[in-house]
mmCIF file of C-alpha atoms in Angstrom:
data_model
loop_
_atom_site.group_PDB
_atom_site.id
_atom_site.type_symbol
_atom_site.label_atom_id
_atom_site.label_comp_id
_atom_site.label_asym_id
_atom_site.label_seq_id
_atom_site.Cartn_x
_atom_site.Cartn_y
_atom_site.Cartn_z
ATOM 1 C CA UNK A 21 -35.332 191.342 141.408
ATOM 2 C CA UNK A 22 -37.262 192.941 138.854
ATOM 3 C CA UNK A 23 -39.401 189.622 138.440
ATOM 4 C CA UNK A 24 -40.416 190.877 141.747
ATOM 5 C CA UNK A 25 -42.091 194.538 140.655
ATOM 6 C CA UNK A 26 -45.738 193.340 140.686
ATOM 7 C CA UNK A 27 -48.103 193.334 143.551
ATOM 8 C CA UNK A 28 -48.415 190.678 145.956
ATOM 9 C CA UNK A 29 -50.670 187.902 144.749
ATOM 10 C CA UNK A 30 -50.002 188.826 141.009
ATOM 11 C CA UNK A 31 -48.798 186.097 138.703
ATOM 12 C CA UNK A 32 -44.945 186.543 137.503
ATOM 13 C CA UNK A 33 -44.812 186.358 133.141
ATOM 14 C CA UNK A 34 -43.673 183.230 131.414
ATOM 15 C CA UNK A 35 -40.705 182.363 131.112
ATOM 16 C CA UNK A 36 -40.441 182.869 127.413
ATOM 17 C CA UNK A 37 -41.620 186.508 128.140
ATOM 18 C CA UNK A 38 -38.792 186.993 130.964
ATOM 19 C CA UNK A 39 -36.126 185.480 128.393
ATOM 20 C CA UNK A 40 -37.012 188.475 125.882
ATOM 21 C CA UNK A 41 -37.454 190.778 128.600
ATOM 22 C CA UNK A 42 -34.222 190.658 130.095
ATOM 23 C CA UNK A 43 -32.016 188.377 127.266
ATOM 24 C CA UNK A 44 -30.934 185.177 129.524
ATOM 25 C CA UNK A 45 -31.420 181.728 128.376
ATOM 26 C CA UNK A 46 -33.692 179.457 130.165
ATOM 27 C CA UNK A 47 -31.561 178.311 132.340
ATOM 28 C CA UNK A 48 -30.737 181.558 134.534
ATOM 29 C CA UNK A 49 -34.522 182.479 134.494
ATOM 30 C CA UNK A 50 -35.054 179.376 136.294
ATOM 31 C CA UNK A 51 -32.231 179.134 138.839
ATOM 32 C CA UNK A 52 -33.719 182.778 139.984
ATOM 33 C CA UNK A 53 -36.723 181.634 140.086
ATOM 34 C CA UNK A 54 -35.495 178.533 142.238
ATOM 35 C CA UNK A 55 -33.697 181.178 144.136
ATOM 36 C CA UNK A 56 -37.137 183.404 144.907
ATOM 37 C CA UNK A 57 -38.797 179.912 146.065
ATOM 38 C CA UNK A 58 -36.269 179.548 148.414
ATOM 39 C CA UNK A 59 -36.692 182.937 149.928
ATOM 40 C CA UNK A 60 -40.220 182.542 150.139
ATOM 41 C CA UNK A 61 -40.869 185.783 147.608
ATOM 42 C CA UNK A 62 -42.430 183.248 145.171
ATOM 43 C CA UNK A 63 -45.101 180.485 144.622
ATOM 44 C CA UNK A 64 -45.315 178.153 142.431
ATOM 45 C CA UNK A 65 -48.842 176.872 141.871
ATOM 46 C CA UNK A 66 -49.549 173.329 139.797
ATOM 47 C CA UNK A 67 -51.428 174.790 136.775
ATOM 48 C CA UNK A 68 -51.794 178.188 137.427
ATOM 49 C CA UNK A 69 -48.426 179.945 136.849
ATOM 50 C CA UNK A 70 -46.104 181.339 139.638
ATOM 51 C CA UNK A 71 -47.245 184.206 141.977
ATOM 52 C CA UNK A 72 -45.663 186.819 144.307
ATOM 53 C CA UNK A 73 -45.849 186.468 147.626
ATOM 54 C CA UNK A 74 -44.392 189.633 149.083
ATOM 55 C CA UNK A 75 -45.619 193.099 148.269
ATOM 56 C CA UNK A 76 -43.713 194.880 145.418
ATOM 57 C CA UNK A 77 -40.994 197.551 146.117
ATOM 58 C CA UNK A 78 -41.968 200.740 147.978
ATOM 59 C CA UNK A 79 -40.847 203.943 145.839
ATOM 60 C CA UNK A 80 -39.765 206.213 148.668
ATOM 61 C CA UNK A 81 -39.007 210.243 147.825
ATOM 62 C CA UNK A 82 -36.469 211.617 150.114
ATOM 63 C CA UNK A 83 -37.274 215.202 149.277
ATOM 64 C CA UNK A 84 -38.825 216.119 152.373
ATOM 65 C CA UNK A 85 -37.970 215.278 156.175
ATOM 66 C CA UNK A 86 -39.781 212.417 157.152
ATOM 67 C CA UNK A 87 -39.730 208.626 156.820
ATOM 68 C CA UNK A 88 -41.362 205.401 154.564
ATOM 69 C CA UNK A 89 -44.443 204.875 157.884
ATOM 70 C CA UNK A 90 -45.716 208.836 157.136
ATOM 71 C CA UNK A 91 -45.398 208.271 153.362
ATOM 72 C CA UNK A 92 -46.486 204.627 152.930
ATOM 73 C CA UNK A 93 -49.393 204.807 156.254
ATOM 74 C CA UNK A 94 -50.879 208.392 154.446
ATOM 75 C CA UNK A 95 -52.727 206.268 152.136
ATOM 76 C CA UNK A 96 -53.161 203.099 153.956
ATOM 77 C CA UNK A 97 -52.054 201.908 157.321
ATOM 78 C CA UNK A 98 -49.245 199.365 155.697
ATOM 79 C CA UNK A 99 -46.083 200.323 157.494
ATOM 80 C CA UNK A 100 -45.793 198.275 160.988
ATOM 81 C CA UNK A 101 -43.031 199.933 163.297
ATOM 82 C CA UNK A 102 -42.441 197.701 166.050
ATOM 83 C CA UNK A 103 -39.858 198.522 169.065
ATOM 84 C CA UNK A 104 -37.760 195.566 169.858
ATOM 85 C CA UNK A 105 -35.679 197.022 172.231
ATOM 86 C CA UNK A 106 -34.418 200.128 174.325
ATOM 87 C CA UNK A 107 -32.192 200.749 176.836
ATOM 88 C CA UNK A 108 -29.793 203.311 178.364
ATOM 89 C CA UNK A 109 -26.615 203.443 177.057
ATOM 90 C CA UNK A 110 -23.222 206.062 177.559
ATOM 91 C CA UNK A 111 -21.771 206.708 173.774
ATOM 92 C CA UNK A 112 -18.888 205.842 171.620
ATOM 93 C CA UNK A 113 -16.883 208.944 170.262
ATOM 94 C CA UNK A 114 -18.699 208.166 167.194
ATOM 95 C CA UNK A 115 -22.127 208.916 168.178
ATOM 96 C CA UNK A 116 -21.372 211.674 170.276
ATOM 97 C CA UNK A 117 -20.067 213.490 167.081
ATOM 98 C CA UNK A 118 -23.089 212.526 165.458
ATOM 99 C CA UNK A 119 -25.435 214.008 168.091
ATOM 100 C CA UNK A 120 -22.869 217.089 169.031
ATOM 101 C CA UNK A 121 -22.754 215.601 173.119
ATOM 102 C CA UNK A 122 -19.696 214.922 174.809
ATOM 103 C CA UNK A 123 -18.149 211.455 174.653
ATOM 104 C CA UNK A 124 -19.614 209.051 177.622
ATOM 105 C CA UNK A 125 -22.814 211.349 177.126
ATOM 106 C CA UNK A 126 -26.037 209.360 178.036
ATOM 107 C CA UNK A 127 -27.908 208.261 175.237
ATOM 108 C CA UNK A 128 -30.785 205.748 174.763
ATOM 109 C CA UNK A 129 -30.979 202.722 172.466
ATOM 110 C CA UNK A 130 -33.559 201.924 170.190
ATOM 111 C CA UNK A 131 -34.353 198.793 168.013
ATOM 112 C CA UNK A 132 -37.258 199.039 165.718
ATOM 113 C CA UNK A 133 -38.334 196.483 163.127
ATOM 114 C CA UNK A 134 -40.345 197.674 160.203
ATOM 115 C CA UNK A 135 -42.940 195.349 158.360
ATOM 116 C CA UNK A 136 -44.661 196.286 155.034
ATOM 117 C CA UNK A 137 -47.868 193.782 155.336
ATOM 118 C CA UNK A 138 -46.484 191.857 157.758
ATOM 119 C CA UNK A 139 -43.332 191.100 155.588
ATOM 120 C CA UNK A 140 -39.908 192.269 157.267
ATOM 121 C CA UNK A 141 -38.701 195.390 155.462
ATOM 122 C CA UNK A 142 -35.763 197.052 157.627
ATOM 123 C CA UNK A 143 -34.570 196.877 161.149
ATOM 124 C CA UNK A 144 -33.082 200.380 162.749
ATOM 125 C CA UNK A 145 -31.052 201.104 165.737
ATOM 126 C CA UNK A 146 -31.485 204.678 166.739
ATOM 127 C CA UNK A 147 -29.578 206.681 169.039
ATOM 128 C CA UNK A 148 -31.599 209.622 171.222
ATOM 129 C CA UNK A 149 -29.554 212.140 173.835
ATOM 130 C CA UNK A 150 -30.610 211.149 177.022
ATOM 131 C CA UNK A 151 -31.852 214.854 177.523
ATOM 132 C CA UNK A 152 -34.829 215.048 176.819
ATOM 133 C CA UNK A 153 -35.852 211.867 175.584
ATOM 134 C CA UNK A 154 -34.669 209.275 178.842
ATOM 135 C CA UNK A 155 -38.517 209.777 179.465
ATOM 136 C CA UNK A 156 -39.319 206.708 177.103
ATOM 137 C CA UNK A 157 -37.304 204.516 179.723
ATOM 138 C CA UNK A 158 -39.620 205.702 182.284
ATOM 139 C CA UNK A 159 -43.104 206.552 180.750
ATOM 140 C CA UNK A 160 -45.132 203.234 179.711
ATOM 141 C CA UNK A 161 -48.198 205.356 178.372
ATOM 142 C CA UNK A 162 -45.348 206.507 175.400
ATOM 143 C CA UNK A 163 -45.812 204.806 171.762
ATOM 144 C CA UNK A 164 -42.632 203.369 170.737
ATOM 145 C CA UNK A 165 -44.117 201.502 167.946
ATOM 146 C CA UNK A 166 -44.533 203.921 165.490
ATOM 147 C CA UNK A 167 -42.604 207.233 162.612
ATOM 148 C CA UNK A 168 -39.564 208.340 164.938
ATOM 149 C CA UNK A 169 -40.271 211.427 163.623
ATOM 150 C CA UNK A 170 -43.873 211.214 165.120
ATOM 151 C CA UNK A 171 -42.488 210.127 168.707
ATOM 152 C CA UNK A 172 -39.744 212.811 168.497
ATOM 153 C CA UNK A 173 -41.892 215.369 167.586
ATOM 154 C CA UNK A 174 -44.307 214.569 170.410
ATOM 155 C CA UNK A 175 -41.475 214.566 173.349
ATOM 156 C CA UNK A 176 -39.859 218.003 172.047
ATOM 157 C CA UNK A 177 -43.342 219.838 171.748
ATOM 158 C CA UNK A 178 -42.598 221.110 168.020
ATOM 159 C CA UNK A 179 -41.961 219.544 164.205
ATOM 160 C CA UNK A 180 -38.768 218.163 163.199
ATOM 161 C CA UNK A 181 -36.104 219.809 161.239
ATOM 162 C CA UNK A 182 -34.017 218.886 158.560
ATOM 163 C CA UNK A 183 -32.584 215.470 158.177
ATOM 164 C CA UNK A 184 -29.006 214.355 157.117
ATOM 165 C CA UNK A 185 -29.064 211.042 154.984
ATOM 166 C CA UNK A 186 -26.565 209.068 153.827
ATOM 167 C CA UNK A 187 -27.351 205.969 151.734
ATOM 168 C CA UNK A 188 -25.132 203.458 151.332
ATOM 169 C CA UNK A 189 -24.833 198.897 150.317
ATOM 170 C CA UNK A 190 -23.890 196.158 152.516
ATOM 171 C CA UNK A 191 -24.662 192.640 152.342
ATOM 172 C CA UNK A 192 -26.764 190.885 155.370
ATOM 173 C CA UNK A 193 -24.778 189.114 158.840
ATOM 174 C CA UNK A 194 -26.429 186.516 160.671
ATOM 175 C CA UNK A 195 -28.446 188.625 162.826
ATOM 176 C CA UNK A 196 -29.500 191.151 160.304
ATOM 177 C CA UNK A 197 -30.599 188.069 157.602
ATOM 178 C CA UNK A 198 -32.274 185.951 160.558
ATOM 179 C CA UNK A 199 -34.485 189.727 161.353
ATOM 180 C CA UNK A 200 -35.281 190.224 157.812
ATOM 181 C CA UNK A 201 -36.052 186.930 156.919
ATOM 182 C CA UNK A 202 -33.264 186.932 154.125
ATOM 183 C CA UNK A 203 -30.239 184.231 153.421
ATOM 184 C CA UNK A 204 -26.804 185.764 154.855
ATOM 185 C CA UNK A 205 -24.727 188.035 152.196
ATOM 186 C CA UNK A 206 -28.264 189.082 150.619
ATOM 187 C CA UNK A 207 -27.984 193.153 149.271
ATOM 188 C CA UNK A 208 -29.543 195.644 151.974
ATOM 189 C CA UNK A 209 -29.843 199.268 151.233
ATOM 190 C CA UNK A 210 -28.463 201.066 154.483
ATOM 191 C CA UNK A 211 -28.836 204.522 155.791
ATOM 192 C CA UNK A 212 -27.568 206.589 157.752
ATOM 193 C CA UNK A 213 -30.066 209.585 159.404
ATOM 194 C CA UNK A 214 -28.806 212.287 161.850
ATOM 195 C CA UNK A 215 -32.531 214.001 162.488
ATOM 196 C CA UNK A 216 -32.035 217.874 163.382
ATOM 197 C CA UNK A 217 -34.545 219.999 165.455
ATOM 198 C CA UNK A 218 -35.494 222.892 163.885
ATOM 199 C CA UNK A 219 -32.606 224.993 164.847
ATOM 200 C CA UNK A 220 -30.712 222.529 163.676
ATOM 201 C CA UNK A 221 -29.494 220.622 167.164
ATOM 202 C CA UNK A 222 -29.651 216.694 166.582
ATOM 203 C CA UNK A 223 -32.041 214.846 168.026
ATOM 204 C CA UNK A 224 -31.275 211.082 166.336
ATOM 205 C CA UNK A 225 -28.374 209.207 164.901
ATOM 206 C CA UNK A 226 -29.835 206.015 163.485
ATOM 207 C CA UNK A 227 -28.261 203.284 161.344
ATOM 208 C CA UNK A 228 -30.973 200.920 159.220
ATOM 209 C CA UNK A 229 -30.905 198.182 156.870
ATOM 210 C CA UNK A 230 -33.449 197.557 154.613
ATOM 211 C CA UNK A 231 -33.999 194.874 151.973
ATOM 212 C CA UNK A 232 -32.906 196.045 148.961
ATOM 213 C CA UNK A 233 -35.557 193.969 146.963
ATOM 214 C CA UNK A 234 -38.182 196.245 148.694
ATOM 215 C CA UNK A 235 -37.458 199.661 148.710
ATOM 216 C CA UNK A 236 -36.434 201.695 146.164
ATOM 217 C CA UNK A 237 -34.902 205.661 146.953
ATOM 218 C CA UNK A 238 -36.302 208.456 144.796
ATOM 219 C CA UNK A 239 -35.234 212.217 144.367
ATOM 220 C CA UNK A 240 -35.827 215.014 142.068
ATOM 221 C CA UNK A 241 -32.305 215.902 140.856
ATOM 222 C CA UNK A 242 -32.899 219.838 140.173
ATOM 223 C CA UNK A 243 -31.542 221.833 136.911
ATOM 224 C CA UNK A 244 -29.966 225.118 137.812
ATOM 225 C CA UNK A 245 -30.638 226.455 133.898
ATOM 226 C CA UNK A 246 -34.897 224.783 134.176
ATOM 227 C CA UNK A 247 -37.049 227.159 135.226
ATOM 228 C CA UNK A 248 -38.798 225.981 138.363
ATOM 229 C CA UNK A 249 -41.546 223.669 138.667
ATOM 230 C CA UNK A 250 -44.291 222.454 140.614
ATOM 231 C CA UNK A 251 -43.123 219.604 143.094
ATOM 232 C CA UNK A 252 -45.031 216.165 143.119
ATOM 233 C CA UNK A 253 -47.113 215.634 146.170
ATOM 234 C CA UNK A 254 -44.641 213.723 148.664
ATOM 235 C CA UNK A 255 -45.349 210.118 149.510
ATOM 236 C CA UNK A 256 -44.311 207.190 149.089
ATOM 237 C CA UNK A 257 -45.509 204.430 146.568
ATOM 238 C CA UNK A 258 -45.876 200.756 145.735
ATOM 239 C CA UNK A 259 -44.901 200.192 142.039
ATOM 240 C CA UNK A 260 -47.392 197.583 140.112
ATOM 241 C CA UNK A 261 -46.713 196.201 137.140
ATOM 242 C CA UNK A 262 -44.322 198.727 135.525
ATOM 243 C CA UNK A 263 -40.335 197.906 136.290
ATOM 244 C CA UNK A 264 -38.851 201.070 134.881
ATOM 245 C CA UNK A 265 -37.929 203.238 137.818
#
């Protein structure tokens, strides 16, 4: 996928540049290429060269407590959130632990998709205690297409907290590849996010998958013997050009 780390629109190198670059013969370079075609990531234009037709890979930090819409949608509104689904729902054993409720607890459902210029990115299914947050079954004046950190902050009155993140691989099922707009068995980066109040009481379990040709994880790994230094501004970015992360 690193034929892919360019901006939308830009023209992919040559062939004889991508056999130096990454030491394949010919051959491989253009059964991925034939590959890319398929998915749609790729043109191929009579003349001109071959061009990429998805954006490039978002770098997203995950130093701070908050998601890819705040980072990305800070500089330019690129993130689409959009609720697919949400329902009431009592919870598995599983989820109560997660959200510290008693098994059978009330909880409600959400479905999000998340597009980055239209082009699928993720799909999450969220979990929120019924208490206080059944309101969103009820209350059609509430944005549901949007941060989950923004909506949870504005039902609980007050900033999140921390956030627990696990990240982890799968491959794509039916479903997921049909949502994403990706071949079954493609690589998805998954998380998941147990979002904490500020006290620490859970306010979220969510479980996402996101196409692993798109987003790319960052975090500062600190030295205990460095002396401290100043932190990069948080946000999230889309690489052009450069595929060294």
């Amino acid at each position: 996928m690193e034929v892919l780390r360019t901006g939308s629109r830009d023209a992919i190198p040559s062939e004889d540049t991508l056999i130096k670059k990454f030491g394949v013969s010919r051959g491989v370079i253009r059964e991925v290429l034939h590959l890319l075609r398929e998915q749609g990531l790729i043109e191929r234009v009579r003349g001109a060269g071959t061009f990429v037709l998805a954006p490039g890979p978002i770098l997203h930090p995950v130093d701070e407590s908050r998601d890819l819409a705040q980072d990305v949608n800070s500089v330019a509104p690129r993130i689409a959130i959009r609720c697919r689904a949400v329902s009431p729902q009592t919870c598995t054993a599983f989820t109560a632990d997660k959200l510290a409720v008693p098994v059978d607890s009330s909880v409600v459902i959400m479905e999000s998709l998340t597009t980055l210029d239209g082009y699928p990115v993720s799909v999450r299914t969220a979990f929120l205690p019924a208490e206080p947050f059944s309101v969103i079954l009820d209350d059609p004046h509430i944005d549901l297409h949007r941060s989950p950190y923004e909506l949870i902050s504005q039902i609980i009155g007050q900033p999140v907290g921390d956030t627990d993140l696990e990240i982890s691989c799968s491959n794509a099922d039916a479903l997921t590849a049909d949502l994403l707009r990706v071949p079954v068995g493609f690589a998805l980066l998954d998380t998941s996010r147990v979002l904490r109040a500020v006290d620490g009481t859970p306010l979220e379990f969510s479980i996402s998958h996101a196409r692993a040709d798109h987003l790319v994880f960052t975090h500062v790994m600190k030295s205990s013997a460095a002396p401290a230094r100043a932190s990069s501004p948080a946000g999230a970015t889309v690489r052009y050009g450069d595929p060294s992360i």
